PDB file of C-alpha atoms in Angstrom:
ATOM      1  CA  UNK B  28     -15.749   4.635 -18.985  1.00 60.00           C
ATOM      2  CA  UNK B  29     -17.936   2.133 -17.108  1.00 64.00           C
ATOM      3  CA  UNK B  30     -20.908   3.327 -15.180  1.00 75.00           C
ATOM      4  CA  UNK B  31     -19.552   5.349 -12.301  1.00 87.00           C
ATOM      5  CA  UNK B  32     -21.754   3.559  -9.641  1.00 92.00           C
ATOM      6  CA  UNK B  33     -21.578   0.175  -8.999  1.00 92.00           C
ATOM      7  CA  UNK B  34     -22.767  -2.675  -6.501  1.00 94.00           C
ATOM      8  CA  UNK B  35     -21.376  -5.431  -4.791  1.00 96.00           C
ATOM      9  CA  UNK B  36     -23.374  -7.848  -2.804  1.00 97.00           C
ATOM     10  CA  UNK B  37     -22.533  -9.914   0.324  1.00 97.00           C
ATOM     11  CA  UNK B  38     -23.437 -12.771   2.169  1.00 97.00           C
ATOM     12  CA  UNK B  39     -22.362 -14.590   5.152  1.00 97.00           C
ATOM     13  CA  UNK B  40     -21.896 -18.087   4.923  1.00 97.00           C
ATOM     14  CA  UNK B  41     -20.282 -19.440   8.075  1.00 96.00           C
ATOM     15  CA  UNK B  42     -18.863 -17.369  10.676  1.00 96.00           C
ATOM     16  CA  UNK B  43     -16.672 -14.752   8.980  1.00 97.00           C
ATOM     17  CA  UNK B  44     -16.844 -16.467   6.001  1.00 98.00           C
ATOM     18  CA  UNK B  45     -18.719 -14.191   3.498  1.00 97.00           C
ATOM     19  CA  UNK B  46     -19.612 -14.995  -0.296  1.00 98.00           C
ATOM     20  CA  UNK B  47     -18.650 -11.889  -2.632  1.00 98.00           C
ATOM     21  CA  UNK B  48     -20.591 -11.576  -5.499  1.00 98.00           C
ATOM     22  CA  UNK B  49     -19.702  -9.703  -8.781  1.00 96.00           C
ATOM     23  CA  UNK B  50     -22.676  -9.940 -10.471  1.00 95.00           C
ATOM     24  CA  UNK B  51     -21.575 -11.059 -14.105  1.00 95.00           C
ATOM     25  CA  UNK B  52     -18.066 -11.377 -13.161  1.00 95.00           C
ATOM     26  CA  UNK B  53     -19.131 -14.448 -10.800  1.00 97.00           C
ATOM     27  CA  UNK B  54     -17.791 -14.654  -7.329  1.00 97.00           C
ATOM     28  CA  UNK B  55     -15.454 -15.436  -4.578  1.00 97.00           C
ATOM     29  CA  UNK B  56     -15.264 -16.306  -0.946  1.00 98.00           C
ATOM     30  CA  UNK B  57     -13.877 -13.993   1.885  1.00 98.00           C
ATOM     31  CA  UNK B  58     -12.842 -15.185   5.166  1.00 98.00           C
ATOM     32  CA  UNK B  59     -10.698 -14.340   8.267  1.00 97.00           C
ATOM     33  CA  UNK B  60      -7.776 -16.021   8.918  1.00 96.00           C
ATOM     34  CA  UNK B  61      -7.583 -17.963  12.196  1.00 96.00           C
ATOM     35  CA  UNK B  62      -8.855 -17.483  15.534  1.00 94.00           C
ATOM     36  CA  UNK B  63     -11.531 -15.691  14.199  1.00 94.00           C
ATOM     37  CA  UNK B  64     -12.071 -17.466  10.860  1.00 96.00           C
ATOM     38  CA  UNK B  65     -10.787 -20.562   8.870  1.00 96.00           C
ATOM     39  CA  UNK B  66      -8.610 -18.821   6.717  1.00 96.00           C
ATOM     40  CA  UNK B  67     -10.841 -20.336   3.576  1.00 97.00           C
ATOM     41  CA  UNK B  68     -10.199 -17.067   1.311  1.00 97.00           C
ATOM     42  CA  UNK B  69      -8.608 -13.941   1.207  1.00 98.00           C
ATOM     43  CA  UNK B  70      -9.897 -11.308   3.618  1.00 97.00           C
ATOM     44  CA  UNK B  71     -10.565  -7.487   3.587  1.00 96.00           C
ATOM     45  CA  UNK B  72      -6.836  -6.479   3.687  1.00 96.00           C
ATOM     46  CA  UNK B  73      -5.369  -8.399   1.109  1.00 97.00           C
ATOM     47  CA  UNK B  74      -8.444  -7.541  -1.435  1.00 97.00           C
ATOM     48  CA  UNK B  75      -7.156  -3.868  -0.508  1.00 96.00           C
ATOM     49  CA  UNK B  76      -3.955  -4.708  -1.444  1.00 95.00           C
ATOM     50  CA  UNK B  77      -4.849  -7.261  -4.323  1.00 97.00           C
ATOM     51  CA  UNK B  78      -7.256  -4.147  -5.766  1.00 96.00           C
ATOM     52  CA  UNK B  79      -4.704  -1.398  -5.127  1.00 95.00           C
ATOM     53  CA  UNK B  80      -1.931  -3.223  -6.675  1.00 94.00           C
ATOM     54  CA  UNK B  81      -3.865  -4.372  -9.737  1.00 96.00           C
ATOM     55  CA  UNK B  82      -4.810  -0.728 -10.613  1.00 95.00           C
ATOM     56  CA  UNK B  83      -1.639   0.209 -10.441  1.00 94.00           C
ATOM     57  CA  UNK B  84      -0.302  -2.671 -12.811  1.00 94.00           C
ATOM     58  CA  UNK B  85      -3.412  -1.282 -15.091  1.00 95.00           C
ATOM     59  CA  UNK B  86      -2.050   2.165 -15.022  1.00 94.00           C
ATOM     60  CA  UNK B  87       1.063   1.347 -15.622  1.00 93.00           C
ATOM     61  CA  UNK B  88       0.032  -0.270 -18.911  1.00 94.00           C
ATOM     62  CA  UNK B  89      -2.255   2.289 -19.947  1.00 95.00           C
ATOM     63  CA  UNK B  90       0.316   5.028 -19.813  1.00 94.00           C
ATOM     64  CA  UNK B  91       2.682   2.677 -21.514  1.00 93.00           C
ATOM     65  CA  UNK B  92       0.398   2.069 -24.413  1.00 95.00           C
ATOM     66  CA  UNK B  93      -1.296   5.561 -24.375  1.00 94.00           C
ATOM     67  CA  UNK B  94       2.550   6.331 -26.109  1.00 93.00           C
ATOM     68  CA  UNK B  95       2.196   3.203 -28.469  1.00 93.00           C
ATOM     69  CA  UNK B  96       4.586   0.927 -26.055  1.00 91.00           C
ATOM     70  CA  UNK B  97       4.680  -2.572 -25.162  1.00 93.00           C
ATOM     71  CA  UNK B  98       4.927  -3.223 -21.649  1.00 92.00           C
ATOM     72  CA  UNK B  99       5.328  -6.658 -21.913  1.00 91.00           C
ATOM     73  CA  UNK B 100       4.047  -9.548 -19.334  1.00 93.00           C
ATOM     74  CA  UNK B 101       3.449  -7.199 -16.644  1.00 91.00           C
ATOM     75  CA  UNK B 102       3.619  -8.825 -13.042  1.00 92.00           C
ATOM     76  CA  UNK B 103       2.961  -6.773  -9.346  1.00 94.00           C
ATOM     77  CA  UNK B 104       3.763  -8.084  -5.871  1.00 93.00           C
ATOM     78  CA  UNK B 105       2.164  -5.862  -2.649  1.00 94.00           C
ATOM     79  CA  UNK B 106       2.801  -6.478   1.030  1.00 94.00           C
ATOM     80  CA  UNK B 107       0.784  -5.122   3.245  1.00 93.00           C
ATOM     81  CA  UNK B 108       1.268  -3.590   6.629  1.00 93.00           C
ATOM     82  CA  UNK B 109      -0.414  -3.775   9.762  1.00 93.00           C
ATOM     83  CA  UNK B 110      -0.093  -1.765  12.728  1.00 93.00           C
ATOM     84  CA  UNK B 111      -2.102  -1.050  15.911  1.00 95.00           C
ATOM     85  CA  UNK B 112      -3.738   2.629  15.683  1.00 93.00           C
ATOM     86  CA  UNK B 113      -5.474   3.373  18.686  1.00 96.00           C
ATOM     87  CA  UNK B 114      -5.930  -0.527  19.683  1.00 97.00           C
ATOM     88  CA  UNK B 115      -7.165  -1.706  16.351  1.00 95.00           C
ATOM     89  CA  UNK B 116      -5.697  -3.282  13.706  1.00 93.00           C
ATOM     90  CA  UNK B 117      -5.247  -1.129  10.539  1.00 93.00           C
ATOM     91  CA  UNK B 118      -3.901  -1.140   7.433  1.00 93.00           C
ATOM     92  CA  UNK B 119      -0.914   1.513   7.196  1.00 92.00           C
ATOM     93  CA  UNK B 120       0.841   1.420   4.406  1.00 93.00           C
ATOM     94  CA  UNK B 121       1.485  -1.444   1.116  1.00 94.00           C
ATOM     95  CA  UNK B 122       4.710  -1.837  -0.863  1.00 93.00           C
ATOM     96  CA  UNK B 123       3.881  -2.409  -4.606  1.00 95.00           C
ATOM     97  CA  UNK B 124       6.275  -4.107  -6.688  1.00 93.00           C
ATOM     98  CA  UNK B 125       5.254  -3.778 -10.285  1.00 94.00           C
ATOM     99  CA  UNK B 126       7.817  -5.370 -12.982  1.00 92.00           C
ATOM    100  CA  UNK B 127       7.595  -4.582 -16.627  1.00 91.00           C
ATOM    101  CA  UNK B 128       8.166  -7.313 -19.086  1.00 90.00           C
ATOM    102  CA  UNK B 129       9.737  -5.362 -21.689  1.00 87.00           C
ATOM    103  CA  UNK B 130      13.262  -3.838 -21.126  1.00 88.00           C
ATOM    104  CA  UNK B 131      13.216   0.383 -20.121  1.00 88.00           C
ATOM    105  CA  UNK B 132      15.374   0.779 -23.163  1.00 88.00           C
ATOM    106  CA  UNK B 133      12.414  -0.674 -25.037  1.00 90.00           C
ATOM    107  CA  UNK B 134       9.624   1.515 -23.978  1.00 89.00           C
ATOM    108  CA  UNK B 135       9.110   5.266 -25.379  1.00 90.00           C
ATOM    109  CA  UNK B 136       8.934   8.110 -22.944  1.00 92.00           C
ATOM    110  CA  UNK B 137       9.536   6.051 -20.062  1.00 91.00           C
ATOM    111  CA  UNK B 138      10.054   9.362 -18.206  1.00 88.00           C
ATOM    112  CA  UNK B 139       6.505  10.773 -18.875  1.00 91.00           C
ATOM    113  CA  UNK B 140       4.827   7.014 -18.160  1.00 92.00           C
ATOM    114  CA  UNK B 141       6.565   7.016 -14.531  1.00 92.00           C
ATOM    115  CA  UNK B 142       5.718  11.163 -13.830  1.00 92.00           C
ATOM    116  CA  UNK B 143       1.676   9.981 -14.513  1.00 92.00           C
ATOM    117  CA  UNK B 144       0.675   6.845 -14.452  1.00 92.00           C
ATOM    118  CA  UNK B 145      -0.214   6.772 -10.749  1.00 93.00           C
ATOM    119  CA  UNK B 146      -2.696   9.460 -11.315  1.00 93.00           C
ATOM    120  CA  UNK B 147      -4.732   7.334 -13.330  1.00 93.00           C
ATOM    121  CA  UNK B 148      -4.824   4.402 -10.796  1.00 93.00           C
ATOM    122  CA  UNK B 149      -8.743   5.155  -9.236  1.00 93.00           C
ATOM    123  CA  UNK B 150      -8.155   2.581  -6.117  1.00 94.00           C
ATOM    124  CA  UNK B 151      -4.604   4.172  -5.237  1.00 93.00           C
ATOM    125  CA  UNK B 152      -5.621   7.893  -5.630  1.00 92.00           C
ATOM    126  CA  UNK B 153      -8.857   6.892  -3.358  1.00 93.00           C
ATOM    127  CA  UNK B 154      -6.920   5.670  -0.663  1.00 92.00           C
ATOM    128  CA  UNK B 155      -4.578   7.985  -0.649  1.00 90.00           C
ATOM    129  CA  UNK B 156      -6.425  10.909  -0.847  1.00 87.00           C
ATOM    130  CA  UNK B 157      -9.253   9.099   1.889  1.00 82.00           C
ATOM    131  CA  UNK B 158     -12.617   7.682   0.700  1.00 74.00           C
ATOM    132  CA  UNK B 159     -15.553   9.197   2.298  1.00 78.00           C
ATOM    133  CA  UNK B 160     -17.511   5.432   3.647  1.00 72.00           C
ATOM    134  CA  UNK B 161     -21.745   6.417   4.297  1.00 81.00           C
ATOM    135  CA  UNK B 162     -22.697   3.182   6.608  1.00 72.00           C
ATOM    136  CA  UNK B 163     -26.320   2.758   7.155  1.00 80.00           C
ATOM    137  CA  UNK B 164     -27.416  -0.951   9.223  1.00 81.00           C
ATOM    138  CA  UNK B 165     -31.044  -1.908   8.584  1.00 85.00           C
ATOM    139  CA  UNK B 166     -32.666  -5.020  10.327  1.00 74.00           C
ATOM    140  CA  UNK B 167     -34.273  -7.717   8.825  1.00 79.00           C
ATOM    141  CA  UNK B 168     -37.334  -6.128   7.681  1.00 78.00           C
ATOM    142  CA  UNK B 169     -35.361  -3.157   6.002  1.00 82.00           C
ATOM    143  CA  UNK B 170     -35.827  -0.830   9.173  1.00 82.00           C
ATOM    144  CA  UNK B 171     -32.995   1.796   9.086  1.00 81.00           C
ATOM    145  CA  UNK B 172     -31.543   1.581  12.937  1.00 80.00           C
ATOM    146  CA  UNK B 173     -29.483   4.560  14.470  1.00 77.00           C
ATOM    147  CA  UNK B 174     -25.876   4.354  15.064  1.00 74.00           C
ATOM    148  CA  UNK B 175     -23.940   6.082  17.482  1.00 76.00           C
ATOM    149  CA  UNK B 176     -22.730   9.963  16.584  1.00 74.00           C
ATOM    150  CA  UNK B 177     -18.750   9.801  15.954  1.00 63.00           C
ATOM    151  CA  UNK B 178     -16.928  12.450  18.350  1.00 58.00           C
TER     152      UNK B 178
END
């Protein structure tokens, strides 16, 4: 298992157009899509859905394998939902669509690789279960600054 912290650094380029980086995995570019942005990269939402469905694809696999199968080309397709909740914009639910390469008939204990390979998916259990989020805002010369006490 990797590290169980890890760090990923932003930086605004242009508007709401934010540079990811990955550290040795390189990086990519965020925006909004229009009014507010350009529409020049993926934004929060889909890397939600992009993240949640790829762990699930990974899952998938790993329970596969775990029994010695061959999932084949494994593909996934998400869409995403977005509702108003209280006046804002949130994400409130994602449709995964995950398609094994292999035929069923091919695969050994299909039944016990559907029963538990969610539980092994770390971004779909998070969100699920709900991810505890610590914000802190600092200024430019690192001084913490006080936000408002949630009701």
């Amino acid at each position: 298992m990797e590290n169980p912290t890890f760090e990923v650094k932003l930086e605004l380029l242009d508007n709401y157009k934010f540079a990811i980086d990955f550290g040795e995995f390189g990086e990519i570019v965020t925006d909004e899509p229009e009014p507010l942005g350009a529409g020049e990269g993926p934004n929060p939402s889909r890397l939600l859905a992009a993240a949640t469905a790829n762990c699930l694809a990974a899952s998938l696999m790993f329970a596969i394998r775990k029994y010695k199968g061959d999932p084949g080309k494994v593909t996934a397709t998400v869409e995403g939902h977005l509702e108003r909740v209280d006046g804002r914009w949130r994400v409130t639910s994602m449709d995964v669509d995950l398609r094994l390469g292999n035929s069923a008939m091919n695969i050994e204990k299909l039944d016990r690789v559907l029963a538990q390979f969610e539980d092994f998916c770390v971004v779909t259990q998070s969100v699920r279960s709900g991810i505890e989020v610590n914000v802190h805002v600092r200024d430019k010369d690192g001084t913490g600054l006080a936000l408002p006490e949630e009701d």
